[in-house]
CSV table of C-alpha atoms in Angstrom, one decimal:
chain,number,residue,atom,x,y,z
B,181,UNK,CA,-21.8,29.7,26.6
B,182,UNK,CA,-18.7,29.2,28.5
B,183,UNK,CA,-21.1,27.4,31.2
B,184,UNK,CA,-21.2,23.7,31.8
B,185,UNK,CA,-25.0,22.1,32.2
B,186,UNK,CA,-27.3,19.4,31.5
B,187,UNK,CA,-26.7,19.4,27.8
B,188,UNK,CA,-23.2,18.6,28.8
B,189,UNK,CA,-24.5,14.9,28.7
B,190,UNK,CA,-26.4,15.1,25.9
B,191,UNK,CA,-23.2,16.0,24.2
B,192,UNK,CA,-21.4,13.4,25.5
B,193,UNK,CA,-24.0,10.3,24.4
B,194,UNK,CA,-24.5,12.3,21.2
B,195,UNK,CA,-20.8,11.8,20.8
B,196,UNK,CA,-20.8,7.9,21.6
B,197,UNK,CA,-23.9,7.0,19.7
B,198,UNK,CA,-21.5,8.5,16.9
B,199,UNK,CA,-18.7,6.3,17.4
B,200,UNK,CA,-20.2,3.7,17.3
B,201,UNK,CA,-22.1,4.0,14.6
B,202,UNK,CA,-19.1,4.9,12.4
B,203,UNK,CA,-17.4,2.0,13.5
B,204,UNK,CA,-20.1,0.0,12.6
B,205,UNK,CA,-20.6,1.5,9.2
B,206,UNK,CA,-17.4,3.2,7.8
B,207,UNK,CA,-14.3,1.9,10.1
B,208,UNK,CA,-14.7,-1.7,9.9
B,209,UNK,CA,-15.7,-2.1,6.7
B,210,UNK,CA,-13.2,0.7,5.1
B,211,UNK,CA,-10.2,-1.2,7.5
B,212,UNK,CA,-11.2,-5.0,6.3
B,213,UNK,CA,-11.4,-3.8,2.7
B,214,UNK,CA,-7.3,-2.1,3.3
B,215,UNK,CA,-6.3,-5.3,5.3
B,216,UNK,CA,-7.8,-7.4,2.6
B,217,UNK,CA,-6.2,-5.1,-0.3
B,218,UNK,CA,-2.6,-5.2,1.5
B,219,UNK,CA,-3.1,-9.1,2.0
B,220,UNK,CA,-3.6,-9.7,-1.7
B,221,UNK,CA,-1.1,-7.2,-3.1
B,222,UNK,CA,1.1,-9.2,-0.6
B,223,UNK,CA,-0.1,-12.6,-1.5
B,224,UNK,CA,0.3,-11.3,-5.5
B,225,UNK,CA,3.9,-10.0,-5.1
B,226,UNK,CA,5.0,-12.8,-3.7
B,227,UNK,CA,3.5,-15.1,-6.5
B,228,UNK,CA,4.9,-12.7,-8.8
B,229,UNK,CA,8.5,-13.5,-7.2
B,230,UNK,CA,7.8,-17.1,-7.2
B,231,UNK,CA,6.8,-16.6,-11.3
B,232,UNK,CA,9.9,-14.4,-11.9
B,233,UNK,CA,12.1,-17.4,-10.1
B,234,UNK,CA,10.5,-20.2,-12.2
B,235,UNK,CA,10.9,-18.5,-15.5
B,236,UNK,CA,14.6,-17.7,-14.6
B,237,UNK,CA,15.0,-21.2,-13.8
B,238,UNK,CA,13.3,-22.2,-17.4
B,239,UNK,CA,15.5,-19.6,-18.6
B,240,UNK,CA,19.1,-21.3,-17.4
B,241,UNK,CA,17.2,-25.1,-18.4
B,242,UNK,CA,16.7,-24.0,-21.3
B,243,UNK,CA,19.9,-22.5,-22.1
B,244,UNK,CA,22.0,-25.2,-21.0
B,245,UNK,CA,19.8,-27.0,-23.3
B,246,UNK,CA,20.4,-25.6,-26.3
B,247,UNK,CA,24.1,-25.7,-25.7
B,248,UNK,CA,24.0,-29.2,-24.8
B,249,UNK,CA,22.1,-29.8,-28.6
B,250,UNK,CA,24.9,-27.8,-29.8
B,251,UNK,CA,27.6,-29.6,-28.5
B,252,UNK,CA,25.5,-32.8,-29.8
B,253,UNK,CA,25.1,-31.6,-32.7
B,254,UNK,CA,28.8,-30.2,-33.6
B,255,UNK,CA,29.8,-33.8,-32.7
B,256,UNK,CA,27.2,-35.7,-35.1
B,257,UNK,CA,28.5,-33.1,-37.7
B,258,UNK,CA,32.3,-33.9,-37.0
B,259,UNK,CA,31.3,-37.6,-37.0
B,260,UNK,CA,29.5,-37.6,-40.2
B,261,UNK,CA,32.3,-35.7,-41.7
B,262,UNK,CA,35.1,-38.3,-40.4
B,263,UNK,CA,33.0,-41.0,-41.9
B,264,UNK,CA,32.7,-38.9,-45.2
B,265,UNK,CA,36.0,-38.2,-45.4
B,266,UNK,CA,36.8,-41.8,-44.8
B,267,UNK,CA,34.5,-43.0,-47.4
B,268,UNK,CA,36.3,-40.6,-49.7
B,269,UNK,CA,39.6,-42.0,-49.3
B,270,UNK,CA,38.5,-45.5,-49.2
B,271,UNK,CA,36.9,-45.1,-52.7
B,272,UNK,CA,40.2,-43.4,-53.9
B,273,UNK,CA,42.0,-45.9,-52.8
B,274,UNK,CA,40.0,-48.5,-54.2
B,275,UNK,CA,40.4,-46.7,-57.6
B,276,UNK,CA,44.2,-46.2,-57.6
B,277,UNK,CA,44.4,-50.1,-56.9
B,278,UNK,CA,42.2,-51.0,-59.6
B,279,UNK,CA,43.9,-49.0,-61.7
B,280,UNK,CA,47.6,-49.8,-60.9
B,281,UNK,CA,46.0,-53.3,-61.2
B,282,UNK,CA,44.9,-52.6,-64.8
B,283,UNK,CA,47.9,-50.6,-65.9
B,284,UNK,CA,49.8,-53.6,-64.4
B,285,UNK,CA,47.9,-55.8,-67.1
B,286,UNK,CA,48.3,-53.6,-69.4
B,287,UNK,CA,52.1,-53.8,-68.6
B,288,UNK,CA,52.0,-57.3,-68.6
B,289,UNK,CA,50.2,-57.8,-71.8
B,290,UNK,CA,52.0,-55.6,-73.5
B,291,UNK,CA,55.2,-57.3,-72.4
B,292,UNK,CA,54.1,-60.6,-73.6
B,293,UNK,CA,53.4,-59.1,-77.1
B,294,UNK,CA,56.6,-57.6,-77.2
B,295,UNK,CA,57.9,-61.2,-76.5
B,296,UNK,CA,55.8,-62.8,-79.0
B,297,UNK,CA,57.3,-60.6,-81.6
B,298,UNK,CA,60.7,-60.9,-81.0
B,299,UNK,CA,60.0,-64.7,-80.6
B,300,UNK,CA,58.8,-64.2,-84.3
B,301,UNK,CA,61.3,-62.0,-85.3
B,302,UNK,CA,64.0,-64.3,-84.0
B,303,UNK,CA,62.9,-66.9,-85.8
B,304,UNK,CA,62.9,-64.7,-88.9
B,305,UNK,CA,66.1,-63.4,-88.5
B,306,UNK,CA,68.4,-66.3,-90.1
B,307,UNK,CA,66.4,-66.2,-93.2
B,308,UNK,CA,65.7,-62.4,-93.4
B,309,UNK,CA,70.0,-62.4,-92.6
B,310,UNK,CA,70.8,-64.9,-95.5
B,311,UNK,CA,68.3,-63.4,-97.9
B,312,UNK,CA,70.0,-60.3,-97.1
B,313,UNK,CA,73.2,-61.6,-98.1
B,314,UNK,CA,72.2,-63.2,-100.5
B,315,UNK,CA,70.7,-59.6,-102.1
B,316,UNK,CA,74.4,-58.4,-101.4
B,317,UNK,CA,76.6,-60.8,-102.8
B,318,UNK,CA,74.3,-62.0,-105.4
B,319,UNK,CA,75.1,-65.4,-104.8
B,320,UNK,CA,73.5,-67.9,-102.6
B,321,UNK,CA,75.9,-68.7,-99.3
B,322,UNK,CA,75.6,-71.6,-96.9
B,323,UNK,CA,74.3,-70.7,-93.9
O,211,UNK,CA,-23.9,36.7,21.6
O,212,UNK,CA,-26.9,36.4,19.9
O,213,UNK,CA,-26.9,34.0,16.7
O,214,UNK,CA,-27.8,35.5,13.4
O,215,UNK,CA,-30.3,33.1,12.1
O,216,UNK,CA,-29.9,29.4,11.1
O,217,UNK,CA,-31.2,27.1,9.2
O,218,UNK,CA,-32.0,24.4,11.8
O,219,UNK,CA,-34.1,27.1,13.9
O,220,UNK,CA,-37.4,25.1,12.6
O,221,UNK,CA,-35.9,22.6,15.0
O,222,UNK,CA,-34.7,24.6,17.5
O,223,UNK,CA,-37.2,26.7,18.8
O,224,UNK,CA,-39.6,24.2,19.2
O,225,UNK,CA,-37.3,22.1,20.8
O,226,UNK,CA,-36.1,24.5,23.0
O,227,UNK,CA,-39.9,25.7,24.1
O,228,UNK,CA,-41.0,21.9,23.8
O,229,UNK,CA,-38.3,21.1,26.5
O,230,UNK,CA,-38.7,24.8,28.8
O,231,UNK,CA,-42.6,23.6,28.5
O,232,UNK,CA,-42.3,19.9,29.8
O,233,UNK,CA,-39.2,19.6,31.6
O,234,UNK,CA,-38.5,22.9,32.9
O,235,UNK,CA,-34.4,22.6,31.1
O,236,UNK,CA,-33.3,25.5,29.7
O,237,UNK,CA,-30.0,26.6,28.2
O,238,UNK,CA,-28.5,30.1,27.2
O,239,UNK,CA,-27.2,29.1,23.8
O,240,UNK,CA,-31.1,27.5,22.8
O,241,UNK,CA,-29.3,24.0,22.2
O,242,UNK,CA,-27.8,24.9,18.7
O,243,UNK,CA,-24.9,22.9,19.8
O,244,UNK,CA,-27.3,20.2,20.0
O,245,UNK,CA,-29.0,20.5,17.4
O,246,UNK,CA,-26.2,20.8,15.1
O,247,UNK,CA,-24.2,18.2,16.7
O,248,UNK,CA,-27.4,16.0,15.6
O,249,UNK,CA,-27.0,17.6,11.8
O,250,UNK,CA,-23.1,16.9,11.5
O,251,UNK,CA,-23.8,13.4,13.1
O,252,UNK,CA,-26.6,12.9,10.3
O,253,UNK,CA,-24.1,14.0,7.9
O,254,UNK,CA,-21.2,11.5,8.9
O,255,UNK,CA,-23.4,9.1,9.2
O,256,UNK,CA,-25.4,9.2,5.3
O,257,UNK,CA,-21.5,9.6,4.4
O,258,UNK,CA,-20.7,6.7,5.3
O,259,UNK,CA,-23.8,4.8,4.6
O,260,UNK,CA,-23.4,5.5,1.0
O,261,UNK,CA,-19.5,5.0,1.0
O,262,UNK,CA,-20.0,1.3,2.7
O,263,UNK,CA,-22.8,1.0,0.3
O,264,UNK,CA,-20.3,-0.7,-2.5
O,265,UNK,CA,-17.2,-1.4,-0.8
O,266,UNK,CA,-14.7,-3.2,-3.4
O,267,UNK,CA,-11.5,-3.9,-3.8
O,268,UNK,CA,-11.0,-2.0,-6.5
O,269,UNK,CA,-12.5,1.2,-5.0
O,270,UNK,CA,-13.8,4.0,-7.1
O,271,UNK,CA,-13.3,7.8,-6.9
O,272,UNK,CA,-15.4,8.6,-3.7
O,273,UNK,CA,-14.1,5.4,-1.8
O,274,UNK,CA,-11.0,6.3,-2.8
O,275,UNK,CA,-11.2,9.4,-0.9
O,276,UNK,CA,-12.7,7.7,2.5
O,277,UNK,CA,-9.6,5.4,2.1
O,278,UNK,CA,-7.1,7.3,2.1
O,279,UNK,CA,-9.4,9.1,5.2
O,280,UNK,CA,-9.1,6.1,7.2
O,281,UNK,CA,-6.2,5.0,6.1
O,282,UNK,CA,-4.5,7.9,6.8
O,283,UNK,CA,-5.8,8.0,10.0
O,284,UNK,CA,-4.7,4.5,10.8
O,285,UNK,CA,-1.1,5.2,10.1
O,286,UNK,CA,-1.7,8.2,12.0
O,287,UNK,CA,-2.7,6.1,15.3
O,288,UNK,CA,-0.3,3.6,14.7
O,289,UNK,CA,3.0,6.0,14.2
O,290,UNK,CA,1.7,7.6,17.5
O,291,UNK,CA,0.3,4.9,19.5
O,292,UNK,CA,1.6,1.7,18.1
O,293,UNK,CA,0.0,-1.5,17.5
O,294,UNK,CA,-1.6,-1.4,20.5
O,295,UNK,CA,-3.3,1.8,19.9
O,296,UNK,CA,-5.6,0.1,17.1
O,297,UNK,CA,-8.2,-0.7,19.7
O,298,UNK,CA,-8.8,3.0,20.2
O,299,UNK,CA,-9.1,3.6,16.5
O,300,UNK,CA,-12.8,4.2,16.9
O,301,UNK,CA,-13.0,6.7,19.2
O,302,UNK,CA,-9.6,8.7,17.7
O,303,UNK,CA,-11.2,8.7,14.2
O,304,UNK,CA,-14.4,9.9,15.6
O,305,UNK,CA,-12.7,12.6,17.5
O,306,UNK,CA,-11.2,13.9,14.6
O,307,UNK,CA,-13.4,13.5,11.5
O,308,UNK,CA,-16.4,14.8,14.4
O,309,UNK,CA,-14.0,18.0,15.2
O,310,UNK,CA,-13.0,18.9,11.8
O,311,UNK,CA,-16.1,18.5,10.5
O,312,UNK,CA,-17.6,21.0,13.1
O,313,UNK,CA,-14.9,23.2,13.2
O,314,UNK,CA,-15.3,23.7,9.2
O,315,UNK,CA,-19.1,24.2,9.6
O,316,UNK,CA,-19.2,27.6,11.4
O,317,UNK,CA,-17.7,29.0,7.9
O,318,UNK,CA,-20.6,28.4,6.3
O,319,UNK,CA,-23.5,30.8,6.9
O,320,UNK,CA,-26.6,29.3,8.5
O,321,UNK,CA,-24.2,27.0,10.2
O,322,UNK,CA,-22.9,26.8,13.8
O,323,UNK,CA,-20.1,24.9,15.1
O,324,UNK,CA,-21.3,21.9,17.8
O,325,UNK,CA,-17.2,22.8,19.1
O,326,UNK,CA,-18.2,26.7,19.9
O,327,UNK,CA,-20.2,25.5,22.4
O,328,UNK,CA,-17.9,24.2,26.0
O,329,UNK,CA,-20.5,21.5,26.7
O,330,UNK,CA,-19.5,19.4,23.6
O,331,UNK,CA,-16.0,20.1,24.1
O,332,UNK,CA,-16.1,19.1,27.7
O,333,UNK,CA,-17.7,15.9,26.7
O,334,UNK,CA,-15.1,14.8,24.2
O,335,UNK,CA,-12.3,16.0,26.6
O,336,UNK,CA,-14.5,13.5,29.8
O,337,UNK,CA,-14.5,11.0,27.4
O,338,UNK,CA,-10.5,10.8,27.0
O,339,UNK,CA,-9.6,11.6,30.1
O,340,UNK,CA,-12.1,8.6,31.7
O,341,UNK,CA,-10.6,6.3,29.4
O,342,UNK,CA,-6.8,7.1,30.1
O,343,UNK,CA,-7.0,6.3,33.7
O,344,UNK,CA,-9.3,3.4,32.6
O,345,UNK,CA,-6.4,2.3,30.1
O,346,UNK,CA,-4.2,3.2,32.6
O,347,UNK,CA,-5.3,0.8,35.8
O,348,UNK,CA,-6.7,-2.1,32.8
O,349,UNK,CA,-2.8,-2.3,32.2
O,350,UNK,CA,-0.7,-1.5,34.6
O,351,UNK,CA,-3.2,-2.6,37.6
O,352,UNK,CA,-2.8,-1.4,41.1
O,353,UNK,CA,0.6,0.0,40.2
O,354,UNK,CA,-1.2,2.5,38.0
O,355,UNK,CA,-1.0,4.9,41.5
O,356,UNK,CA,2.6,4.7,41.0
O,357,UNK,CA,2.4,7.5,38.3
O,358,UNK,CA,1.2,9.5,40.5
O,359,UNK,CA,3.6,9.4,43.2
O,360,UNK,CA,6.7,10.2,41.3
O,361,UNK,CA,10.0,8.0,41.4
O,362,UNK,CA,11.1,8.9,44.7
O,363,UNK,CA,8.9,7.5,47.7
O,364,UNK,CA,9.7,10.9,49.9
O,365,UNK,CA,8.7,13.4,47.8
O,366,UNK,CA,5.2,11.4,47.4
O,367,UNK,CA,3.3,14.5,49.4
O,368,UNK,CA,4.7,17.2,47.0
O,369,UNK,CA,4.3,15.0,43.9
O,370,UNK,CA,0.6,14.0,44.1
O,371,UNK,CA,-0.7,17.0,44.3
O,372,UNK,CA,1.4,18.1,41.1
O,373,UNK,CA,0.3,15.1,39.1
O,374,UNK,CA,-3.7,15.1,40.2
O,375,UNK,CA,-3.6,19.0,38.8
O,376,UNK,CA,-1.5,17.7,36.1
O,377,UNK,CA,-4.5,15.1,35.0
O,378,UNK,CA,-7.1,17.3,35.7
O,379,UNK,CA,-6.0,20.1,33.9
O,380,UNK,CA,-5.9,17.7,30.6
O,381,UNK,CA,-9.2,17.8,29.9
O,382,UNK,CA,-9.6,21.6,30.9
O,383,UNK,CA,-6.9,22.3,28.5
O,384,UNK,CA,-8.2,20.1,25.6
O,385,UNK,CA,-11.8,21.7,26.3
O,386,UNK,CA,-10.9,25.4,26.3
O,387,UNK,CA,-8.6,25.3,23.8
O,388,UNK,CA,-11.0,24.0,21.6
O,389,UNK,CA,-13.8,26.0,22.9
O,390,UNK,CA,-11.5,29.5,22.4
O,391,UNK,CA,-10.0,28.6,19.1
O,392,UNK,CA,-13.9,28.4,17.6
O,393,UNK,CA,-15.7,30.2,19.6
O,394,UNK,CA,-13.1,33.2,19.3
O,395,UNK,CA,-12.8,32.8,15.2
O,396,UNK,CA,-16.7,33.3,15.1
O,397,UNK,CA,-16.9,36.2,17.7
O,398,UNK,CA,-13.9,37.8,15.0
O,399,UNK,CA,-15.9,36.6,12.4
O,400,UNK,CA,-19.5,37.9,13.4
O,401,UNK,CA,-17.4,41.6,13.9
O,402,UNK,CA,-15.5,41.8,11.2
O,403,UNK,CA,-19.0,40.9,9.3
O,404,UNK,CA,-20.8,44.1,10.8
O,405,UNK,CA,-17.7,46.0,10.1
O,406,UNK,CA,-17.4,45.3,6.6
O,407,UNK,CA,-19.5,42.3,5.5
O,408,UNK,CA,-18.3,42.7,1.8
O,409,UNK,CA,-14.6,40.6,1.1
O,410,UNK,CA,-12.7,42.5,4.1
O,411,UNK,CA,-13.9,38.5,6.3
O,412,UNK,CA,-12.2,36.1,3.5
O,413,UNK,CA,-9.0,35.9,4.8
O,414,UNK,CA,-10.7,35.7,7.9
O,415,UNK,CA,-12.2,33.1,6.6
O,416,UNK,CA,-9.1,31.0,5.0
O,417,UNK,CA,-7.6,31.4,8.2
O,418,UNK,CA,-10.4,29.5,9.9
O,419,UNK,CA,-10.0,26.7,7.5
O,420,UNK,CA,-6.3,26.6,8.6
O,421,UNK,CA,-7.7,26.6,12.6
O,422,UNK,CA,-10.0,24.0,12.0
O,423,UNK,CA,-7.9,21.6,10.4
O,424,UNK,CA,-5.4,22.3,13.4
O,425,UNK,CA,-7.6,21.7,16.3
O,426,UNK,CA,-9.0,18.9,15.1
O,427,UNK,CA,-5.3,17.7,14.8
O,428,UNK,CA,-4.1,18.9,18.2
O,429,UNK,CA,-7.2,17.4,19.8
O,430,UNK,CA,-7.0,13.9,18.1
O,431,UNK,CA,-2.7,13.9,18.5
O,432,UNK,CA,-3.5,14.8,23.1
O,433,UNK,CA,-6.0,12.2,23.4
O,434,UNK,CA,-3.5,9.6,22.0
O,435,UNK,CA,-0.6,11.2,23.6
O,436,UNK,CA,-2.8,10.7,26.8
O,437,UNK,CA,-3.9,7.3,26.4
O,438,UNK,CA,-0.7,5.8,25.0
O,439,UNK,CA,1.2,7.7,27.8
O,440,UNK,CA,-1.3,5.5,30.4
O,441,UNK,CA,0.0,2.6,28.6
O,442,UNK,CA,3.4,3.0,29.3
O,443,UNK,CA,5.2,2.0,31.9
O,444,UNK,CA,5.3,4.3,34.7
O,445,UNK,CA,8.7,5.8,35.3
């Protein structure tokens, strides 16, 4: 047993036949499929990272979009409501004129009647006065 | 010591007469070592044939297993060895899966460990000690000597001498500490069985387990100390 002979050889091809058999059948292969596996996890995280970078980028676009349509739309809101309010006091105005205008007629008109009558009533008054008079003193007097 | 019986003596003794008959070889231990070195190797290999059978990249429960084998390994040889150690993967891996393999076979009964036997030892232990100096002159060239001699010129006549025993005993020690660690846990086995064959050997048997797994280790971790050592630069 604890002598060294010819089967010392045997041993030792015995041994290399095994080695490289395994290589052939179980180290390679099992090696190339880790390599490969490492490769694509690699190749996939970094993709991943790529992804993760784009969407934060279409994150921030997108958010300063909607802010910019914001901004865009608080000012056609302000706008339109200028231009309401505008209208507003144009049509206001419009209708106190016309109707200053109309009372001003009014005014005028009524004026003139007022004239009219006293025109009348002037003329009136010498006879209304004498006939007057002439109810008082009973007796007709010269005008 | 003789062997209790096996279950690969249907081989064996005709092998053994076959070979006594023809070619006049004979060997004390009747070639078990052989023979089972021939069974484990067998075993490896349909291992592996049906493991490589459906490789994918998504493996599955038993591929699993033989990754994280080989990939454990590989990280193993690379902490130890570096990059440069990948072109010895082969033969480290072999060493070890080989060793443990045959270390753990001895516990089961009808079995016998190829690594009991100093002839299969002193293979493995040829094996890496050829390839260190191999490694050793493929890198460094001539200057390889230089290890040898130490780092002072003068003291080259007392340093030689302490290195060559230094080399040589490497693959003594790797082969008899092997050889004892196995051989001795089945000679404590085998009398502790006709002591008291009944429970009184299991922790025995745990403990060889435990042994096994540690050789192997020890084995595989020296050879790569050795070669990666050869690769260095001599200082």
């Amino acid at each position: 047993m604890i002598e060294l002979n010819w089967t010392f050889f045997v041993q030792m091809i015995n041994f290399l036949i095994l080695m490289f058999i395994l290589e052939r059948i179980l180290y390679r292969p099992i090696l190339k499929v880790l390599d490969e596996r490492d490769k694509k996890i690699e190749t996939g995280q970094e993709r991943a990272k790529d992804l993760l970078d784009k969407s934060e980028y279409m994150l921030k676009d997108y958010k300063e979009r909607i802010s910019d349509a914001k901004v865009e739309a608080l000012e056609i809101k302000n706008s339109a409501m200028r231009e309401a309010e505008e209208e507003a006091n144009r049509v206001i105005n419009d209708g106190r004129k016309k109707a200053e205008e109309i009372l001003e007629q009014i005014r005028a008109d009524a004026e003139r009647q007022v004239e009219a009558a006293r025109k009348e009533l002037e003329s009136e008054v010498g006879s209304i006065a004498s006939s007057i008079v002439n109810q008082v003193l009973g007796r007709e007097v010269a005008q | 010591m003789e062997h209790p019986i096996l279950l690969l003596d249907f081989i064996n003794h005709p092998l053994v007469r076959f070979l006594e008959k023809h070619f006049g070889l004979t060997d004390p231990n009747h070639l078990y070592h052989v023979t089972y070195m021939w069974f484990y190797m067998l075993l490896l290999i349909g291992i592996s044939l049906f493991a490589a059978r459906g490789l994918k990249l998504v493996p599955g429960r038993f591929q699993n297993f033989l990754e994280v084998a080989v990939g454990g390994l590989r990280d193993t040889v690379r902490n130890t060895m570096g990059d440069e150690g990948m072109r010895f993967f082969s033969l480290i891996a072999t060493l070890f899966i080989f060793i443990l393999i045959a270390n753990l076979g001895d516990i089961i009964p009808g079995m016998y460990s190829p690594t009991a036997n100093i002839n299969t030892n002193a293979s493995m232990a040829l094996i890496v000690f050829l390839l260190t100096h191999i490694v050793g002159i493929k890198v460094h060239g001539i200057k390889y000597v230089k290890q040898f001699v130490g780092p002072i010129w003068i003291m080259a006549p007392l340093m030689i001498p302490i290195e060559l025993i230094g080399h040589l005993a490497r693959p003594l020690s790797l082969t008899v500490r092997l050889f004892g660690n196995i051989f001795g846990e089945d000679l404590v086995l085998f009398i502790l069985l006709l002591l008291a064959p009944f429970l009184i050997p299991m922790p025995m048997l745990a403990l060889m387990i435990f042994t096994a797994l540690i050789q192997a280790f020890v084995f595989t971790l020296l050879a790569m100390m050795y070669i990666s050592g050869a690769m260095e630069e001599a200082h």
